[in-house]
Amino acid sequence: SNVPVGTNAVLVEATDVAGNQATCSFLITVLDVEAPVINCPANITANANAGTCATTVTWSNATATDNCIGAITITHLGDASVFSGCVETITRTYQATDACGNQSTANQIFTRILDTIKPVISCPALTDLGCNGKLPAADINVVTVTDNCSGAVTITHLGDASSFSNCVETITRTYQAMDACGNTATGYQIFTRIVDTLKPGI
């Protein structure tokens, strides 16, 4: 292991008990045909807990060892991405090359939930409350939501906005739906009613 790769001259000297010496020399060729051993970082699952999402990928560097003396070059060959629903699996491939050109490859796998699509929110149709009708309390249960990924979707009542035209009041109630990855969508429930508390003139 202490002899460099390549052709090396070796000198051998022999001495007997009387002190007589003889020498000879010969060539030894050391070949390296064994690929280095590449060690990739551990695979990463960015979404160990349900409902968490990852938008960035943090990679670590690969290392390598070899049977012979010499520098080892580690190269990032590229990444391949595959989707299954909202789960993305990224395979990163590394290559190690030793001083004699022997090569080996290994992969590191990064798994994450990637969701950039907002949910679809649906609110009830316009509701006419009639004359001086009472506005019902906000109820998130009247809202329906679908999402492209699994995970809880949170519905929130953001507030009501009122406008008048003559005696007709239009009330716009706004709901928001937020999926597990923080994508949001808004929906509107419309109420109308006649607001008239004045008696007619006779």
PDB file of C-alpha atoms in Angstrom:
ATOM      1  CA  SER A   1       0.000   0.000   0.000  1.00  0.00           C
ATOM      2  CA  ASN A   2       3.033   2.262   0.332  1.00  0.00           C
ATOM      3  CA  VAL A   3       4.103   1.715  -3.269  1.00  0.00           C
ATOM      4  CA  PRO A   4       2.684   4.308  -5.658  1.00  0.00           C
ATOM      5  CA  VAL A   5       0.489   3.247  -8.540  1.00  0.00           C
ATOM      6  CA  GLY A   6       2.535   2.814 -11.722  1.00  0.00           C
ATOM      7  CA  THR A   7       5.923   1.234 -12.555  1.00  0.00           C
ATOM      8  CA  ASN A   8       8.412   1.309  -9.674  1.00  0.00           C
ATOM      9  CA  ALA A   9      12.092   0.249  -9.620  1.00  0.00           C
ATOM     10  CA  VAL A  10      12.935  -2.000  -6.654  1.00  0.00           C
ATOM     11  CA  LEU A  11      16.548  -2.566  -5.507  1.00  0.00           C
ATOM     12  CA  VAL A  12      17.214  -5.694  -3.434  1.00  0.00           C
ATOM     13  CA  GLU A  13      20.467  -6.177  -1.520  1.00  0.00           C
ATOM     14  CA  ALA A  14      21.512  -9.467   0.090  1.00  0.00           C
ATOM     15  CA  THR A  15      24.320  -9.829   2.664  1.00  0.00           C
ATOM     16  CA  ASP A  16      25.618 -13.165   3.972  1.00  0.00           C
ATOM     17  CA  VAL A  17      27.177 -13.858   7.398  1.00  0.00           C
ATOM     18  CA  ALA A  18      30.623 -13.092   6.050  1.00  0.00           C
ATOM     19  CA  GLY A  19      29.569  -9.666   4.875  1.00  0.00           C
ATOM     20  CA  ASN A  20      29.510 -10.511   1.191  1.00  0.00           C
ATOM     21  CA  GLN A  21      26.890  -8.520  -0.674  1.00  0.00           C
ATOM     22  CA  ALA A  22      24.974  -8.855  -3.883  1.00  0.00           C
ATOM     23  CA  THR A  23      22.351  -6.602  -5.372  1.00  0.00           C
ATOM     24  CA  CYS A  24      19.761  -6.829  -8.052  1.00  0.00           C
ATOM     25  CA  SER A  25      17.005  -4.603  -9.279  1.00  0.00           C
ATOM     26  CA  PHE A  26      13.698  -5.206 -10.973  1.00  0.00           C
ATOM     27  CA  LEU A  27      10.531  -3.368 -11.875  1.00  0.00           C
ATOM     28  CA  ILE A  28       7.182  -3.698 -10.135  1.00  0.00           C
ATOM     29  CA  THR A  29       4.060  -2.362 -11.805  1.00  0.00           C
ATOM     30  CA  VAL A  30       1.251  -1.508  -9.438  1.00  0.00           C
ATOM     31  CA  LEU A  31      -2.181  -1.368 -11.043  1.00  0.00           C
ATOM     32  CA  ASP A  32      -5.355   0.139  -9.574  1.00  0.00           C
ATOM     33  CA  VAL A  33      -8.506  -1.345 -11.049  1.00  0.00           C
ATOM     34  CA  GLU A  34     -10.688  -0.967  -7.964  1.00  0.00           C
ATOM     35  CA  ALA A  35     -13.267   1.809  -7.905  1.00  0.00           C
ATOM     36  CA  PRO A  36     -13.417   4.102  -4.901  1.00  0.00           C
ATOM     37  CA  VAL A  37     -16.139   3.622  -2.302  1.00  0.00           C
ATOM     38  CA  ILE A  38     -18.488   6.595  -2.273  1.00  0.00           C
ATOM     39  CA  ASN A  39     -20.421   7.463   0.856  1.00  0.00           C
ATOM     40  CA  CYS A  40     -23.560   9.527   0.317  1.00  0.00           C
ATOM     41  CA  PRO A  41     -25.282  11.446   3.099  1.00  0.00           C
ATOM     42  CA  ALA A  42     -28.343   9.767   4.585  1.00  0.00           C
ATOM     43  CA  ASN A  43     -31.631  10.035   2.726  1.00  0.00           C
ATOM     44  CA  ILE A  44     -33.817  12.911   3.909  1.00  0.00           C
ATOM     45  CA  THR A  45     -37.573  13.006   4.440  1.00  0.00           C
ATOM     46  CA  ALA A  46     -38.533  16.648   4.860  1.00  0.00           C
ATOM     47  CA  ASN A  47     -42.111  15.875   5.900  1.00  0.00           C
ATOM     48  CA  ALA A  48     -41.827  13.599   8.858  1.00  0.00           C
ATOM     49  CA  ASN A  49     -45.018  15.079  10.299  1.00  0.00           C
ATOM     50  CA  ALA A  50     -48.255  15.220   8.344  1.00  0.00           C
ATOM     51  CA  GLY A  51     -49.214  18.651   7.152  1.00  0.00           C
ATOM     52  CA  THR A  52     -45.714  20.039   6.772  1.00  0.00           C
ATOM     53  CA  CYS A  53     -44.370  21.282   3.472  1.00  0.00           C
ATOM     54  CA  ALA A  54     -40.914  22.036   2.157  1.00  0.00           C
ATOM     55  CA  THR A  55     -40.104  24.514  -0.555  1.00  0.00           C
ATOM     56  CA  THR A  56     -36.308  24.320  -0.307  1.00  0.00           C
ATOM     57  CA  VAL A  57     -33.893  21.406  -0.346  1.00  0.00           C
ATOM     58  CA  THR A  58     -30.788  21.318   1.870  1.00  0.00           C
ATOM     59  CA  TRP A  59     -28.150  18.898   0.635  1.00  0.00           C
ATOM     60  CA  SER A  60     -24.995  17.576   2.276  1.00  0.00           C
ATOM     61  CA  ASN A  61     -21.743  16.614   0.543  1.00  0.00           C
ATOM     62  CA  ALA A  62     -20.697  13.068  -0.320  1.00  0.00           C
ATOM     63  CA  THR A  63     -17.341  11.578   0.707  1.00  0.00           C
ATOM     64  CA  ALA A  64     -15.261   8.708  -0.696  1.00  0.00           C
ATOM     65  CA  THR A  65     -12.412   6.359   0.199  1.00  0.00           C
ATOM     66  CA  ASP A  66     -10.069   4.396  -2.078  1.00  0.00           C
ATOM     67  CA  ASN A  67      -7.760   1.405  -1.850  1.00  0.00           C
ATOM     68  CA  CYS A  68      -4.817   3.324  -3.340  1.00  0.00           C
ATOM     69  CA  ILE A  69      -3.025   6.552  -2.564  1.00  0.00           C
ATOM     70  CA  GLY A  70      -4.138   9.558  -4.573  1.00  0.00           C
ATOM     71  CA  ALA A  71      -6.733  12.259  -4.803  1.00  0.00           C
ATOM     72  CA  ILE A  72     -10.398  11.357  -5.214  1.00  0.00           C
ATOM     73  CA  THR A  73     -12.651  13.713  -7.158  1.00  0.00           C
ATOM     74  CA  ILE A  74     -16.347  13.806  -6.252  1.00  0.00           C
ATOM     75  CA  THR A  75     -18.747  15.179  -8.869  1.00  0.00           C
ATOM     76  CA  HIS A  76     -22.453  15.979  -8.669  1.00  0.00           C
ATOM     77  CA  LEU A  77     -23.877  14.401 -11.840  1.00  0.00           C
ATOM     78  CA  GLY A  78     -27.414  15.759 -11.528  1.00  0.00           C
ATOM     79  CA  ASP A  79     -30.848  15.431  -9.942  1.00  0.00           C
ATOM     80  CA  ALA A  80     -33.912  13.505 -11.097  1.00  0.00           C
ATOM     81  CA  SER A  81     -37.351  14.426  -9.772  1.00  0.00           C
ATOM     82  CA  VAL A  82     -40.447  12.209  -9.678  1.00  0.00           C
ATOM     83  CA  PHE A  83     -43.899  13.206  -8.423  1.00  0.00           C
ATOM     84  CA  SER A  84     -46.566  10.960  -6.928  1.00  0.00           C
ATOM     85  CA  GLY A  85     -49.501  13.188  -6.095  1.00  0.00           C
ATOM     86  CA  CYS A  86     -48.023  15.941  -3.938  1.00  0.00           C
ATOM     87  CA  VAL A  87     -44.975  13.929  -2.873  1.00  0.00           C
ATOM     88  CA  GLU A  88     -41.772  14.747  -4.746  1.00  0.00           C
ATOM     89  CA  THR A  89     -38.836  12.347  -4.656  1.00  0.00           C
ATOM     90  CA  ILE A  90     -35.533  13.864  -5.773  1.00  0.00           C
ATOM     91  CA  THR A  91     -32.631  11.526  -6.507  1.00  0.00           C
ATOM     92  CA  ARG A  92     -29.228  13.217  -6.488  1.00  0.00           C
ATOM     93  CA  THR A  93     -26.380  11.249  -8.084  1.00  0.00           C
ATOM     94  CA  TYR A  94     -22.722  11.615  -7.074  1.00  0.00           C
ATOM     95  CA  GLN A  95     -19.680  10.172  -8.842  1.00  0.00           C
ATOM     96  CA  ALA A  96     -16.282   9.463  -7.277  1.00  0.00           C
ATOM     97  CA  THR A  97     -13.188   9.186  -9.501  1.00  0.00           C
ATOM     98  CA  ASP A  98      -9.814   8.054  -8.165  1.00  0.00           C
ATOM     99  CA  ALA A  99      -6.368   8.998  -9.471  1.00  0.00           C
ATOM    100  CA  CYS A 100      -6.425   6.082 -11.951  1.00  0.00           C
ATOM    101  CA  GLY A 101      -9.800   6.974 -13.421  1.00  0.00           C
ATOM    102  CA  ASN A 102     -11.800   4.258 -11.649  1.00  0.00           C
ATOM    103  CA  GLN A 103     -15.321   5.490 -10.950  1.00  0.00           C
ATOM    104  CA  SER A 104     -18.320   4.682  -8.788  1.00  0.00           C
ATOM    105  CA  THR A 105     -21.696   6.353  -8.343  1.00  0.00           C
ATOM    106  CA  ALA A 106     -24.191   6.580  -5.492  1.00  0.00           C
ATOM    107  CA  ASN A 107     -27.480   8.327  -4.835  1.00  0.00           C
ATOM    108  CA  GLN A 108     -28.964  10.445  -2.095  1.00  0.00           C
ATOM    109  CA  ILE A 109     -32.762  10.688  -1.972  1.00  0.00           C
ATOM    110  CA  PHE A 110     -34.719  13.697  -0.755  1.00  0.00           C
ATOM    111  CA  THR A 111     -38.485  13.332  -0.209  1.00  0.00           C
ATOM    112  CA  ARG A 112     -40.800  16.261   0.386  1.00  0.00           C
ATOM    113  CA  ILE A 113     -44.382  17.416   0.060  1.00  0.00           C
ATOM    114  CA  LEU A 114     -44.530  20.155  -2.548  1.00  0.00           C
ATOM    115  CA  ASP A 115     -47.858  21.929  -2.983  1.00  0.00           C
ATOM    116  CA  THR A 116     -48.225  25.328  -4.626  1.00  0.00           C
ATOM    117  CA  ILE A 117     -51.859  24.961  -5.701  1.00  0.00           C
ATOM    118  CA  LYS A 118     -54.505  26.742  -3.663  1.00  0.00           C
ATOM    119  CA  PRO A 119     -57.654  24.887  -2.565  1.00  0.00           C
ATOM    120  CA  VAL A 120     -60.990  25.348  -4.323  1.00  0.00           C
ATOM    121  CA  ILE A 121     -63.615  26.967  -2.096  1.00  0.00           C
ATOM    122  CA  SER A 122     -67.372  26.979  -2.740  1.00  0.00           C
ATOM    123  CA  CYS A 123     -69.909  29.109  -0.840  1.00  0.00           C
ATOM    124  CA  PRO A 124     -73.742  28.950  -0.836  1.00  0.00           C
ATOM    125  CA  ALA A 125     -75.719  30.766  -3.487  1.00  0.00           C
ATOM    126  CA  LEU A 126     -77.091  34.266  -2.938  1.00  0.00           C
ATOM    127  CA  THR A 127     -79.581  34.395  -0.071  1.00  0.00           C
ATOM    128  CA  ASP A 128     -82.443  36.906   0.088  1.00  0.00           C
ATOM    129  CA  LEU A 129     -83.327  37.652   3.699  1.00  0.00           C
ATOM    130  CA  GLY A 130     -86.502  39.587   2.838  1.00  0.00           C
ATOM    131  CA  CYS A 131     -87.677  42.738   4.598  1.00  0.00           C
ATOM    132  CA  ASN A 132     -85.569  43.631   7.607  1.00  0.00           C
ATOM    133  CA  GLY A 133     -84.346  40.050   7.694  1.00  0.00           C
ATOM    134  CA  LYS A 134     -81.878  39.035  10.376  1.00  0.00           C
ATOM    135  CA  LEU A 135     -78.377  38.303   9.164  1.00  0.00           C
ATOM    136  CA  PRO A 136     -77.382  34.794  10.295  1.00  0.00           C
ATOM    137  CA  ALA A 137     -74.140  34.238  12.147  1.00  0.00           C
ATOM    138  CA  ALA A 138     -71.132  33.151  10.139  1.00  0.00           C
ATOM    139  CA  ASP A 139     -70.913  29.371   9.819  1.00  0.00           C
ATOM    140  CA  ILE A 140     -67.862  27.742   8.253  1.00  0.00           C
ATOM    141  CA  ASN A 141     -69.851  24.519   7.870  1.00  0.00           C
ATOM    142  CA  VAL A 142     -71.770  25.985   4.932  1.00  0.00           C
ATOM    143  CA  VAL A 143     -68.514  26.227   2.978  1.00  0.00           C
ATOM    144  CA  THR A 144     -67.170  23.292   0.963  1.00  0.00           C
ATOM    145  CA  VAL A 145     -63.525  22.924   0.005  1.00  0.00           C
ATOM    146  CA  THR A 146     -61.503  20.566  -2.155  1.00  0.00           C
ATOM    147  CA  ASP A 147     -57.718  20.422  -2.411  1.00  0.00           C
ATOM    148  CA  ASN A 148     -55.228  18.729  -4.684  1.00  0.00           C
ATOM    149  CA  CYS A 149     -53.224  17.315  -1.750  1.00  0.00           C
ATOM    150  CA  SER A 150     -54.181  15.406   1.326  1.00  0.00           C
ATOM    151  CA  GLY A 151     -54.040  17.178   4.651  1.00  0.00           C
ATOM    152  CA  ALA A 152     -56.309  19.378   6.716  1.00  0.00           C
ATOM    153  CA  VAL A 153     -57.802  22.514   5.161  1.00  0.00           C
ATOM    154  CA  THR A 154     -58.667  25.322   7.587  1.00  0.00           C
ATOM    155  CA  ILE A 155     -61.710  27.520   6.865  1.00  0.00           C
ATOM    156  CA  THR A 156     -61.879  30.983   8.446  1.00  0.00           C
ATOM    157  CA  HIS A 157     -64.544  33.700   8.414  1.00  0.00           C
ATOM    158  CA  LEU A 158     -62.655  36.870   7.491  1.00  0.00           C
ATOM    159  CA  GLY A 159     -65.541  39.301   7.903  1.00  0.00           C
ATOM    160  CA  ASP A 160     -68.614  40.934   6.322  1.00  0.00           C
ATOM    161  CA  ALA A 161     -68.859  43.997   4.092  1.00  0.00           C
ATOM    162  CA  SER A 162     -72.129  45.881   3.599  1.00  0.00           C
ATOM    163  CA  SER A 163     -73.302  48.227   0.846  1.00  0.00           C
ATOM    164  CA  PHE A 164     -76.637  50.032   0.278  1.00  0.00           C
ATOM    165  CA  SER A 165     -78.578  50.959  -2.814  1.00  0.00           C
ATOM    166  CA  ASN A 166     -81.870  52.723  -1.974  1.00  0.00           C
ATOM    167  CA  CYS A 167     -83.406  50.397   0.590  1.00  0.00           C
ATOM    168  CA  VAL A 168     -81.541  47.267  -0.482  1.00  0.00           C
ATOM    169  CA  GLU A 169     -78.544  46.175   1.569  1.00  0.00           C
ATOM    170  CA  THR A 170     -76.046  43.769   0.067  1.00  0.00           C
ATOM    171  CA  ILE A 171     -73.816  41.939   2.536  1.00  0.00           C
ATOM    172  CA  THR A 172     -70.726  40.142   1.291  1.00  0.00           C
ATOM    173  CA  ARG A 173     -69.390  37.544   3.714  1.00  0.00           C
ATOM    174  CA  THR A 174     -65.823  36.410   3.044  1.00  0.00           C
ATOM    175  CA  TYR A 175     -64.392  33.027   3.939  1.00  0.00           C
ATOM    176  CA  GLN A 176     -60.822  31.856   3.496  1.00  0.00           C
ATOM    177  CA  ALA A 177     -59.571  28.302   2.988  1.00  0.00           C
ATOM    178  CA  MET A 178     -55.942  27.460   3.798  1.00  0.00           C
ATOM    179  CA  ASP A 179     -54.414  24.080   2.986  1.00  0.00           C
ATOM    180  CA  ALA A 180     -51.645  22.301   4.892  1.00  0.00           C
ATOM    181  CA  CYS A 181     -48.958  24.009   2.819  1.00  0.00           C
ATOM    182  CA  GLY A 182     -50.267  27.539   3.401  1.00  0.00           C
ATOM    183  CA  ASN A 183     -51.936  28.056   0.029  1.00  0.00           C
ATOM    184  CA  THR A 184     -55.087  30.167   0.438  1.00  0.00           C
ATOM    185  CA  ALA A 185     -58.270  30.811  -1.492  1.00  0.00           C
ATOM    186  CA  THR A 186     -61.204  33.111  -0.699  1.00  0.00           C
ATOM    187  CA  GLY A 187     -64.901  32.594  -1.284  1.00  0.00           C
ATOM    188  CA  TYR A 188     -67.912  34.859  -0.880  1.00  0.00           C
ATOM    189  CA  GLN A 189     -71.429  34.337   0.440  1.00  0.00           C
ATOM    190  CA  ILE A 190     -73.887  37.084  -0.598  1.00  0.00           C
ATOM    191  CA  PHE A 191     -76.958  38.157   1.350  1.00  0.00           C
ATOM    192  CA  THR A 192     -79.512  40.751   0.325  1.00  0.00           C
ATOM    193  CA  ARG A 193     -82.303  42.278   2.348  1.00  0.00           C
ATOM    194  CA  ILE A 194     -84.621  45.270   2.285  1.00  0.00           C
ATOM    195  CA  VAL A 195     -83.879  47.532   5.208  1.00  0.00           C
ATOM    196  CA  ASP A 196     -86.925  49.713   5.865  1.00  0.00           C
ATOM    197  CA  THR A 197     -87.930  50.841   9.312  1.00  0.00           C
ATOM    198  CA  LEU A 198     -89.850  54.006   8.298  1.00  0.00           C
ATOM    199  CA  LYS A 199     -93.646  53.965   8.097  1.00  0.00           C
ATOM    200  CA  PRO A 200     -95.160  55.340   4.905  1.00  0.00           C
ATOM    201  CA  GLY A 201     -96.521  58.884   4.767  1.00  0.00           C
ATOM    202  CA  ILE A 202    -100.308  59.171   4.415  1.00  0.00           C
TER     203      ILE A 202
END
